[in-house]
Amino acid sequence: MTDIRWGILATGGIAHAFTADLRTAGLDVVAVGSRSAESARAFAEQYGIAHAHGSYEALVADPEVDIVYVASPHSHHLAHATLALEAGKHVLIEKAVTLDADEAIALRDLAASRGLLVMEAMWTRYLPHMVRVREIVAAGTLGEVRTVIADHTQRISDDPAHRLNALELGGGALLDLGIYPVSFAVDILGPIESARAVGRLAETGADSDVAIAAVHAGGGLSSIAMSSRAAGPNTAHVIGTDARIDIDRVWYTPTSFRVTATDGTVIEDYTSAFAGRGMQFEALYAEHLLREGRTDSDLLPFDESITIMATLDDIRAQLGVVYPKER
């Protein structure tokens, strides 16, 4: 594929952020779909998009669309990604990829049967500073990596009707915020073999504050905190026997980091510098895969997304968080 054409499914805040970055990178956004024709038209006008569709069905049927970015709430990812895949479109699905591991498995199997790309839009994985972090770890600069410490904590909303507090939308700190440090720890240390979680639930039954202690394959440990009710440092640390990486706030967005040896010597000082928020890098990588005729990301294989969802399923069970579909 040469000229890869994007369609945007849903018009909420994350869709705006993603589309703005695609425009910054000069990518071809040709269509947007919404449940509301008026919302689709306004979105299309704002970003100079040729086709505005008043339904998701019309969006995925658009013959000019090659790949669909699914930007709806977690609760609708399975249905909307299925809609796109059944229409023969590749899909990039906003994190968390689904509500649970079973839904993610269903999408993997459907995409495989159609020979299509399905990819989780965990944009942090694709940011330049994270690429460099992986290079440093792979080079052995840190020695044996023993521990990852990371938090994603924000003061968002106490309103029971807010998306993050609505169980029917897959609300909760875990899927919206905790997915970032969990995915990061897995990226650095490998799959989580066991995890202990404690937390506090909001009035709606959604998780608002969670702390996780995990053991990874190979014996590495991670300590992860998340909250939708209180803002913390939002930093991350990768600690090895010879050196450590300290990623500044906000670690999961374009930022800076330092590599410091155990004697205090700064080995490397890295600062991100590029236009946009950084969501263009996941889109560019999806395009790279399609041009090579590949249907899975080697930076975040879909089976790894499934493994992460299974870990989140286990953590939810420990917390007592139950989605309506599970009752």
CSV table of C-alpha atoms in Angstrom, one decimal:
chain,number,residue,atom,x,y,z
A,1,MET,CA,0.0,0.0,0.0
A,2,THR,CA,1.3,3.5,-0.8
A,3,ASP,CA,-1.3,6.1,-0.1
A,4,ILE,CA,-3.0,4.9,3.1
A,5,ARG,CA,-6.2,6.6,3.9
A,6,TRP,CA,-7.6,6.9,7.5
A,7,GLY,CA,-11.1,6.9,8.8
A,8,ILE,CA,-11.9,8.1,12.3
A,9,LEU,CA,-14.6,6.3,14.2
A,10,ALA,CA,-16.2,8.6,16.9
A,11,THR,CA,-15.5,12.2,17.6
A,12,GLY,CA,-14.6,12.5,21.3
A,13,GLY,CA,-11.6,14.1,22.8
A,14,ILE,CA,-9.1,11.3,22.0
A,15,ALA,CA,-10.3,11.4,18.3
A,16,HIS,CA,-9.5,15.1,18.2
A,17,ALA,CA,-6.0,14.6,19.7
A,18,PHE,CA,-5.2,11.7,17.3
A,19,THR,CA,-6.5,13.4,14.2
A,20,ALA,CA,-4.6,16.7,15.0
A,21,ASP,CA,-1.4,14.7,15.2
A,22,LEU,CA,-2.1,12.9,11.9
A,23,ARG,CA,-2.6,16.2,10.3
A,24,THR,CA,0.7,17.5,11.8
A,25,ALA,CA,2.4,14.4,10.3
A,26,GLY,CA,0.8,15.0,6.9
A,27,LEU,CA,-1.1,11.7,6.9
A,28,ASP,CA,-4.2,11.2,4.8
A,29,VAL,CA,-7.4,11.5,6.8
A,30,VAL,CA,-10.3,11.0,4.4
A,31,ALA,CA,-13.4,10.3,6.5
A,32,VAL,CA,-15.0,10.5,9.9
A,33,GLY,CA,-18.0,8.7,11.3
A,34,SER,CA,-20.2,9.6,14.3
A,35,ARG,CA,-23.6,8.6,15.6
A,36,SER,CA,-24.5,12.2,14.9
A,37,ALA,CA,-24.3,13.6,11.4
A,38,GLU,CA,-23.9,17.1,12.9
A,39,SER,CA,-20.9,16.0,15.0
A,40,ALA,CA,-19.3,14.3,12.0
A,41,ARG,CA,-19.7,17.4,9.9
A,42,ALA,CA,-18.3,19.6,12.6
A,43,PHE,CA,-15.3,17.3,13.0
A,44,ALA,CA,-14.7,17.1,9.3
A,45,GLU,CA,-14.8,20.8,8.9
A,46,GLN,CA,-12.3,21.3,11.7
A,47,TYR,CA,-9.7,19.0,10.3
A,48,GLY,CA,-10.4,19.4,6.6
A,49,ILE,CA,-11.8,15.9,6.1
A,50,ALA,CA,-13.6,15.1,2.8
A,51,HIS,CA,-16.3,12.7,4.0
A,52,ALA,CA,-18.5,13.0,7.1
A,53,HIS,CA,-20.7,10.0,7.9
A,54,GLY,CA,-23.7,10.1,10.2
A,55,SER,CA,-23.2,6.5,11.2
A,56,TYR,CA,-20.3,4.1,11.9
A,57,GLU,CA,-21.7,1.7,9.3
A,58,ALA,CA,-21.4,4.3,6.6
A,59,LEU,CA,-17.9,5.1,7.7
A,60,VAL,CA,-16.6,1.5,7.4
A,61,ALA,CA,-18.4,1.1,4.1
A,62,ASP,CA,-16.6,4.1,2.6
A,63,PRO,CA,-14.5,2.7,-0.2
A,64,GLU,CA,-11.9,5.4,0.2
A,65,VAL,CA,-11.0,4.2,3.8
A,66,ASP,CA,-8.2,1.7,4.3
A,67,ILE,CA,-7.8,1.8,8.0
A,68,VAL,CA,-10.1,2.8,10.8
A,69,TYR,CA,-9.1,4.4,14.1
A,70,VAL,CA,-11.6,3.2,16.8
A,71,ALA,CA,-12.0,6.1,19.3
A,72,SER,CA,-15.2,5.0,21.0
A,73,PRO,CA,-15.4,4.0,24.8
A,74,HIS,CA,-13.8,0.7,25.9
A,75,SER,CA,-17.3,-0.8,26.1
A,76,HIS,CA,-17.8,-0.4,22.4
A,77,HIS,CA,-14.3,-1.4,21.0
A,78,LEU,CA,-15.3,-5.0,20.3
A,79,ALA,CA,-18.4,-4.0,18.3
A,80,HIS,CA,-16.9,-1.2,16.4
A,81,ALA,CA,-13.6,-2.9,15.6
A,82,THR,CA,-15.7,-5.9,14.4
A,83,LEU,CA,-17.8,-3.7,12.2
A,84,ALA,CA,-14.6,-2.3,10.6
A,85,LEU,CA,-12.9,-5.7,10.2
A,86,GLU,CA,-16.0,-7.3,8.7
A,87,ALA,CA,-16.1,-4.4,6.2
A,88,GLY,CA,-12.5,-5.3,5.2
A,89,LYS,CA,-10.8,-2.4,7.0
A,90,HIS,CA,-7.6,-2.6,9.0
A,91,VAL,CA,-8.1,-1.2,12.6
A,92,LEU,CA,-6.1,0.7,15.1
A,93,ILE,CA,-8.0,0.5,18.4
A,94,GLU,CA,-7.6,3.1,21.2
A,95,LYS,CA,-6.2,1.6,24.4
A,96,ALA,CA,-7.3,-0.3,26.4
A,97,VAL,CA,-8.0,-2.5,23.3
A,98,THR,CA,-11.1,-4.1,24.7
A,99,LEU,CA,-13.0,-4.6,28.0
A,100,ASP,CA,-11.3,-8.0,28.7
A,101,ALA,CA,-9.1,-10.7,27.2
A,102,ASP,CA,-11.9,-12.7,25.7
A,103,GLU,CA,-13.0,-9.7,23.5
A,104,ALA,CA,-9.4,-9.1,22.4
A,105,ILE,CA,-9.1,-12.8,21.4
A,106,ALA,CA,-12.2,-12.5,19.3
A,107,LEU,CA,-10.7,-9.5,17.5
A,108,ARG,CA,-7.4,-11.2,16.9
A,109,ASP,CA,-9.1,-14.3,15.4
A,110,LEU,CA,-11.4,-12.2,13.2
A,111,ALA,CA,-8.6,-10.1,11.9
A,112,ALA,CA,-6.5,-13.2,11.2
A,113,SER,CA,-9.3,-14.8,9.3
A,114,ARG,CA,-9.6,-11.7,7.1
A,115,GLY,CA,-5.8,-11.1,6.7
A,116,LEU,CA,-6.2,-7.6,8.3
A,117,LEU,CA,-4.1,-5.5,10.7
A,118,VAL,CA,-5.5,-5.2,14.2
A,119,MET,CA,-3.3,-3.1,16.6
A,120,GLU,CA,-3.7,-1.5,20.0
A,121,ALA,CA,-3.2,2.2,20.0
A,122,MET,CA,-0.9,2.3,23.0
A,123,TRP,CA,0.7,5.4,21.7
A,124,THR,CA,3.4,5.6,24.4
A,125,ARG,CA,5.1,2.4,23.1
A,126,TYR,CA,5.8,4.3,19.8
A,127,LEU,CA,7.2,7.6,21.2
A,128,PRO,CA,10.8,8.4,20.4
A,129,HIS,CA,11.9,8.5,24.1
A,130,MET,CA,10.4,5.1,24.7
A,131,VAL,CA,12.2,3.7,21.6
A,132,ARG,CA,15.5,5.0,23.1
A,133,VAL,CA,14.7,3.5,26.5
A,134,ARG,CA,14.3,0.1,24.9
A,135,GLU,CA,17.6,0.5,23.1
A,136,ILE,CA,19.4,1.4,26.4
A,137,VAL,CA,17.9,-1.6,28.1
A,138,ALA,CA,18.7,-3.9,25.2
A,139,ALA,CA,22.3,-2.7,25.2
A,140,GLY,CA,22.8,-3.8,28.7
A,141,THR,CA,23.6,-0.3,30.0
A,142,LEU,CA,21.5,-0.9,33.1
A,143,GLY,CA,23.0,-4.3,33.9
A,144,GLU,CA,20.3,-6.7,35.0
A,145,VAL,CA,17.0,-4.8,35.1
A,146,ARG,CA,15.4,-5.6,38.5
A,147,THR,CA,12.5,-3.2,39.0
A,148,VAL,CA,10.1,-0.8,37.2
A,149,ILE,CA,8.2,1.8,39.2
A,150,ALA,CA,5.6,4.0,37.5
A,151,ASP,CA,2.4,5.8,38.3
A,152,HIS,CA,-0.5,7.3,36.3
A,153,THR,CA,-2.4,9.5,38.6
A,154,GLN,CA,-4.8,12.4,37.7
A,155,ARG,CA,-7.5,14.4,39.4
A,156,ILE,CA,-10.3,13.8,36.9
A,157,SER,CA,-13.9,13.8,38.1
A,158,ASP,CA,-16.0,12.7,41.0
A,159,ASP,CA,-19.2,12.9,38.9
A,160,PRO,CA,-20.8,9.5,38.8
A,161,ALA,CA,-21.9,10.2,35.2
A,162,HIS,CA,-18.4,10.9,34.0
A,163,ARG,CA,-17.1,8.3,31.6
A,164,LEU,CA,-14.3,7.2,34.0
A,165,ASN,CA,-16.8,6.4,36.7
A,166,ALA,CA,-19.3,4.6,34.5
A,167,LEU,CA,-19.0,0.8,34.6
A,168,GLU,CA,-21.3,0.5,31.6
A,169,LEU,CA,-18.6,2.3,29.5
A,170,GLY,CA,-15.7,0.3,31.0
A,171,GLY,CA,-14.9,3.1,33.3
A,172,GLY,CA,-12.3,3.0,36.1
A,173,ALA,CA,-8.7,4.0,36.6
A,174,LEU,CA,-7.4,0.6,35.5
A,175,LEU,CA,-8.4,0.6,31.9
A,176,ASP,CA,-8.0,4.3,31.3
A,177,LEU,CA,-4.9,5.1,33.3
A,178,GLY,CA,-3.4,2.0,34.7
A,179,ILE,CA,-3.0,0.4,31.3
A,180,TYR,CA,-0.1,2.8,30.6
A,181,PRO,CA,2.2,1.7,33.5
A,182,VAL,CA,1.1,-1.9,33.2
A,183,SER,CA,1.9,-2.0,29.5
A,184,PHE,CA,5.2,-0.2,30.2
A,185,ALA,CA,6.3,-2.7,32.9
A,186,VAL,CA,5.4,-5.6,30.6
A,187,ASP,CA,7.4,-4.0,27.8
A,188,ILE,CA,10.5,-3.7,29.9
A,189,LEU,CA,10.2,-6.8,32.1
A,190,GLY,CA,8.1,-9.2,30.2
A,191,PRO,CA,4.7,-10.8,31.0
A,192,ILE,CA,3.4,-10.5,34.5
A,193,GLU,CA,3.4,-13.9,36.2
A,194,SER,CA,1.6,-12.9,39.3
A,195,ALA,CA,0.1,-9.6,40.7
A,196,ARG,CA,-1.3,-8.5,43.9
A,197,ALA,CA,-3.7,-5.5,43.8
A,198,VAL,CA,-5.4,-3.3,46.3
A,199,GLY,CA,-7.7,-0.5,45.6
A,200,ARG,CA,-10.6,1.8,46.3
A,201,LEU,CA,-13.8,1.8,44.4
A,202,ALA,CA,-15.9,4.9,43.5
A,203,GLU,CA,-19.6,5.1,44.4
A,204,THR,CA,-20.5,3.5,41.1
A,205,GLY,CA,-18.3,0.4,41.7
A,206,ALA,CA,-15.6,1.6,39.2
A,207,ASP,CA,-12.0,1.5,40.5
A,208,SER,CA,-10.7,5.0,41.4
A,209,ASP,CA,-7.4,4.2,43.1
A,210,VAL,CA,-5.3,1.1,42.6
A,211,ALA,CA,-1.9,-0.1,43.6
A,212,ILE,CA,-0.2,-3.2,42.0
A,213,ALA,CA,2.8,-5.2,43.0
A,214,ALA,CA,3.8,-7.7,40.3
A,215,VAL,CA,6.3,-10.4,39.5
A,216,HIS,CA,7.4,-10.7,35.9
A,217,ALA,CA,8.8,-13.5,33.8
A,218,GLY,CA,12.5,-13.7,34.7
A,219,GLY,CA,11.9,-12.4,38.2
A,220,GLY,CA,11.7,-8.7,37.7
A,221,LEU,CA,9.4,-6.7,39.9
A,222,SER,CA,7.1,-3.8,39.2
A,223,SER,CA,5.3,-1.3,41.5
A,224,ILE,CA,2.4,0.5,39.8
A,225,ALA,CA,0.0,3.1,41.1
A,226,MET,CA,-3.0,4.7,39.4
A,227,SER,CA,-5.8,7.1,40.5
A,228,SER,CA,-8.5,9.1,38.8
A,229,ARG,CA,-9.1,11.2,42.0
A,230,ALA,CA,-5.7,12.5,42.9
A,231,ALA,CA,-2.7,13.8,40.9
A,232,GLY,CA,0.7,12.3,41.6
A,233,PRO,CA,4.2,12.7,40.1
A,234,ASN,CA,3.5,10.7,36.9
A,235,THR,CA,7.1,9.6,36.7
A,236,ALA,CA,8.6,6.2,35.8
A,237,HIS,CA,11.9,4.5,36.7
A,238,VAL,CA,13.7,1.5,35.3
A,239,ILE,CA,16.2,0.2,37.9
A,240,GLY,CA,19.1,-2.1,37.0
A,241,THR,CA,22.2,-3.4,38.8
A,242,ASP,CA,24.5,-1.0,37.0
A,243,ALA,CA,22.3,2.1,36.3
A,244,ARG,CA,18.8,3.4,36.3
A,245,ILE,CA,16.6,5.4,33.9
A,246,ASP,CA,14.5,8.2,35.5
A,247,ILE,CA,11.7,9.3,33.2
A,248,ASP,CA,10.4,12.8,34.0
A,249,ARG,CA,6.8,13.8,34.2
A,250,VAL,CA,4.7,13.1,32.3
A,251,TRP,CA,6.5,9.9,31.5
A,252,TYR,CA,3.9,8.4,29.1
A,253,THR,CA,3.9,11.6,27.0
A,254,PRO,CA,6.9,13.1,25.1
A,255,THR,CA,9.3,14.1,27.9
A,256,SER,CA,12.9,13.8,29.0
A,257,PHE,CA,14.9,11.2,31.0
A,258,ARG,CA,18.3,10.5,32.5
A,259,VAL,CA,20.4,7.4,32.7
A,260,THR,CA,22.4,7.5,35.9
A,261,ALA,CA,25.1,5.0,37.0
A,262,THR,CA,25.1,3.6,40.5
A,263,ASP,CA,28.0,6.0,41.4
A,264,GLY,CA,25.8,9.0,40.4
A,265,THR,CA,27.4,9.6,37.0
A,266,VAL,CA,24.9,10.7,34.4
A,267,ILE,CA,25.5,8.5,31.3
A,268,GLU,CA,22.8,10.0,29.1
A,269,ASP,CA,20.4,12.9,29.2
A,270,TYR,CA,17.5,12.7,26.6
A,271,THR,CA,14.9,15.3,25.7
A,272,SER,CA,12.0,14.8,23.3
A,273,ALA,CA,11.7,17.4,20.5
A,274,PHE,CA,9.1,17.1,17.8
A,275,ALA,CA,5.8,18.7,16.6
A,276,GLY,CA,2.5,17.5,18.0
A,277,ARG,CA,1.4,15.4,20.9
A,278,GLY,CA,3.1,12.3,19.7
A,279,MET,CA,0.1,10.1,18.6
A,280,GLN,CA,1.3,10.3,15.0
A,281,PHE,CA,4.0,7.7,15.7
A,282,GLU,CA,1.6,4.8,16.3
A,283,ALA,CA,-0.2,5.8,13.1
A,284,LEU,CA,3.1,6.0,11.2
A,285,TYR,CA,4.0,2.6,12.5
A,286,ALA,CA,0.7,1.1,11.4
A,287,GLU,CA,1.3,2.5,7.9
A,288,HIS,CA,4.8,1.0,7.9
A,289,LEU,CA,3.3,-2.4,8.7
A,290,LEU,CA,0.7,-2.1,6.0
A,291,ARG,CA,3.3,-1.1,3.4
A,292,GLU,CA,5.3,-4.2,4.3
A,293,GLY,CA,2.2,-6.4,4.1
A,294,ARG,CA,2.3,-7.2,7.8
A,295,THR,CA,-0.7,-7.6,10.1
A,296,ASP,CA,0.9,-7.4,13.6
A,297,SER,CA,3.1,-4.9,15.4
A,298,ASP,CA,6.4,-6.1,16.6
A,299,LEU,CA,6.5,-3.3,19.1
A,300,LEU,CA,3.2,-4.4,20.7
A,301,PRO,CA,2.1,-7.7,19.2
A,302,PHE,CA,-1.6,-8.3,19.6
A,303,ASP,CA,-1.0,-11.4,21.6
A,304,GLU,CA,0.8,-9.2,24.1
A,305,SER,CA,-2.2,-6.9,24.2
A,306,ILE,CA,-4.3,-10.0,25.0
A,307,THR,CA,-1.9,-11.0,27.8
A,308,ILE,CA,-2.1,-7.5,29.3
A,309,MET,CA,-5.9,-7.6,29.2
A,310,ALA,CA,-5.8,-11.0,31.0
A,311,THR,CA,-3.7,-9.4,33.7
A,312,LEU,CA,-6.1,-6.5,34.0
A,313,ASP,CA,-9.0,-9.1,34.2
A,314,ASP,CA,-7.2,-10.7,37.2
A,315,ILE,CA,-6.6,-7.4,38.9
A,316,ARG,CA,-10.3,-6.4,38.4
A,317,ALA,CA,-11.3,-9.6,40.0
A,318,GLN,CA,-9.1,-8.9,43.0
A,319,LEU,CA,-10.7,-5.5,43.3
A,320,GLY,CA,-14.2,-6.7,42.9
A,321,VAL,CA,-14.9,-4.6,39.8
A,322,VAL,CA,-17.6,-6.2,37.7
A,323,TYR,CA,-18.8,-4.8,34.3
A,324,PRO,CA,-22.6,-5.1,33.5
A,325,LYS,CA,-22.0,-7.7,30.8
A,326,GLU,CA,-20.4,-10.0,33.4
A,327,ARG,CA,-23.4,-10.0,35.8
